[in-house]
Structure formats: C-alpha cells, structure tokens
Coordinates of N, CA and C in Angstrom, one line a residue:
M1 N 99.0 116.1 80.9 CA 98.8 114.6 81.0 C 99.9 114.1 81.8
E2 N 99.6 113.4 82.9 CA 100.7 112.8 83.8 C 101.0 111.4 83.3
L3 N 102.3 111.1 83.2 CA 102.7 109.8 82.7 C 103.3 109.0 83.8
I4 N 103.2 107.7 83.8 CA 103.7 106.8 84.8 C 105.0 106.2 84.1
E5 N 106.1 106.3 84.8 CA 107.4 105.8 84.3 C 107.6 104.4 84.8
I6 N 107.9 103.5 83.9 CA 108.2 102.1 84.3 C 109.6 101.8 83.7
K7 N 110.6 101.6 84.6 CA 111.9 101.3 84.2 C 112.1 99.8 84.1
L8 N 112.5 99.4 82.9 CA 112.8 98.0 82.6 C 114.3 97.9 82.3
P9 N 114.9 96.7 82.3 CA 116.3 96.6 82.1 C 116.9 97.3 80.9
K10 N 116.2 97.3 79.8 CA 116.9 97.9 78.6 C 116.1 99.1 78.1
C11 N 115.0 99.6 78.8 CA 114.3 100.7 78.3 C 113.4 101.3 79.4
T12 N 112.8 102.4 79.2 CA 111.9 103.0 80.1 C 110.6 103.2 79.3
V13 N 109.5 102.8 79.9 CA 108.2 102.9 79.3 C 107.4 104.0 80.0
L14 N 106.7 104.8 79.2 CA 105.9 105.9 79.8 C 104.5 105.7 79.3
L15 N 103.6 105.5 80.3 CA 102.2 105.2 80.0 C 101.3 106.2 80.8
T16 N 100.1 106.5 80.2 CA 99.1 107.2 81.0 C 98.5 106.2 82.0
Q17 N 97.8 106.8 83.0 CA 97.1 105.9 83.9 C 96.0 105.0 83.2
K18 N 95.3 105.6 82.3 CA 94.3 104.8 81.5 C 95.0 103.7 80.8
E19 N 96.1 103.9 80.1 CA 96.8 102.9 79.4 C 97.3 101.8 80.3
L20 N 97.8 102.1 81.4 CA 98.3 101.1 82.4 C 97.1 100.3 82.9
L21 N 96.0 101.0 83.3 CA 94.9 100.2 83.8 C 94.3 99.3 82.7
T22 N 94.3 99.7 81.5 CA 93.9 98.8 80.4 C 94.7 97.6 80.3
L23 N 96.0 97.8 80.4 CA 96.9 96.6 80.4 C 96.7 95.7 81.6
L24 N 96.6 96.3 82.7 CA 96.4 95.5 84.0 C 95.0 94.8 84.0
S25 N 94.0 95.4 83.4 CA 92.7 94.8 83.4 C 92.6 93.5 82.5
S26 N 93.6 93.4 81.6 CA 93.6 92.2 80.8 C 94.1 91.0 81.5
N27 N 94.8 91.2 82.6 CA 95.2 90.1 83.5 C 95.1 90.5 84.9
L28 N 93.9 90.1 85.5 CA 93.6 90.5 86.9 C 94.5 89.9 87.9
D29 N 95.1 88.8 87.6 CA 96.0 88.2 88.6 C 97.2 89.0 88.8
I30 N 97.8 89.6 87.7 CA 98.9 90.5 87.8 C 98.5 91.7 88.6
Y31 N 97.3 92.3 88.3 CA 96.8 93.4 89.0 C 96.8 93.2 90.5
K32 N 96.2 92.1 90.9 CA 96.1 91.7 92.3 C 97.5 91.6 93.0
I33 N 98.4 90.9 92.3 CA 99.7 90.7 92.8 C 100.4 92.1 93.0
G34 N 100.2 93.0 92.0 CA 100.8 94.3 92.1 C 100.3 95.1 93.3
I35 N 98.9 95.0 93.5 CA 98.3 95.7 94.6 C 98.8 95.2 95.9
Q36 N 98.9 93.9 96.1 CA 99.4 93.3 97.3 C 100.8 93.7 97.5
R37 N 101.7 93.7 96.5 CA 103.1 94.0 96.6 C 103.2 95.5 97.1
G38 N 102.3 96.3 96.5 CA 102.3 97.8 96.9 C 101.9 97.9 98.4
K39 N 100.9 97.2 98.9 CA 100.5 97.3 100.3 C 101.6 96.8 101.2
T40 N 102.2 95.7 100.8 CA 103.3 95.1 101.6 C 104.5 96.1 101.8
T41 N 104.8 96.7 100.6 CA 106.0 97.6 100.6 C 105.7 98.8 101.4
K42 N 104.4 99.4 101.3 CA 104.1 100.5 102.1 C 104.1 100.3 103.6
R43 N 103.5 99.1 104.0 CA 103.6 98.7 105.4 C 105.0 98.6 105.9
Y44 N 105.9 98.0 105.1 CA 107.3 97.9 105.5 C 107.9 99.2 105.7
H45 N 107.8 100.1 104.8 CA 108.4 101.5 104.9 C 107.8 102.2 106.1
T46 N 106.5 102.1 106.3 CA 105.9 102.8 107.5 C 106.4 102.3 108.8
Q47 N 106.6 101.0 108.9 CA 107.2 100.4 110.1 C 108.6 100.8 110.3
K48 N 109.4 100.9 109.2 CA 110.8 101.3 109.3 C 110.9 102.8 109.8
Y49 N 110.0 103.7 109.3 CA 110.0 105.1 109.7 C 109.6 105.1 111.2
R50 N 108.6 104.3 111.6 CA 108.3 104.3 113.0 C 109.4 103.9 113.9
E51 N 110.1 102.9 113.5 CA 111.3 102.4 114.3 C 112.4 103.5 114.4
H52 N 112.6 104.1 113.3 CA 113.6 105.2 113.2 C 113.2 106.4 114.1
D53 N 111.9 106.8 114.1 CA 111.4 107.8 114.9 C 111.6 107.5 116.4
K54 N 111.2 106.2 116.8 CA 111.4 105.8 118.1 C 112.8 105.8 118.6
L55 N 113.7 105.4 117.7 CA 115.1 105.4 118.1 C 115.6 106.9 118.3
I56 N 115.2 107.8 117.4 CA 115.6 109.2 117.6 C 115.0 109.7 118.9
D57 N 113.8 109.5 119.2 CA 113.2 109.9 120.4 C 113.9 109.4 121.6
F58 N 114.3 108.1 121.6 CA 115.0 107.5 122.7 C 116.4 108.1 122.9
L59 N 117.1 108.3 121.8 CA 118.4 109.0 121.8 C 118.3 110.4 122.3
N60 N 117.3 111.1 121.9 CA 117.2 112.5 122.3 C 116.8 112.6 123.8
Q61 N 116.0 111.7 124.3 CA 115.6 111.7 125.7 C 116.8 111.3 126.6
N62 N 117.7 110.4 126.2 CA 118.8 110.0 126.9 C 120.0 111.0 126.9
M63 N 120.0 111.8 125.8 CA 121.1 112.8 125.7 C 120.7 114.0 126.6
I64 N 119.5 114.3 126.8 CA 119.0 115.5 127.5 C 119.3 115.2 129.0
H65 N 119.0 114.0 129.5 CA 119.1 113.7 130.9 C 120.5 113.3 131.2

C-alpha cells in the first residue's frame, strides 16, 4: 500500500490515495485549487528546465567554436 506524505508545520500525515480523495471530494473547491496549483507548478518547472537546457546548449556551442 503506497502512502502519500503530507508535511504540516508540527506533524506529518500519511494517507492512502483513497483516503486523500475522500477528503478532497468533500470540498471540491479545494480539490480544484490543488489541481490548478499542481499544473502551474509543473509548467513553471518545465519552463525552467527548458531555459537551463538552452543555456547549456548555448554555452557548449560557444566553447567549441
């Protein structure tokens, strides 16, 4: 059984996926906010990795020539 770890200021909560979905389904607004936050964070990190890769490529090309 895989557990999802949620770190809070004074404790750590471990829930199964089913338990977490049950909690989130009781308040769909929080669920929607969490999904949007996840999408935004993922897009941000993807963009940062792309920028990093472009910089590395640029530096490698200029060092070779």
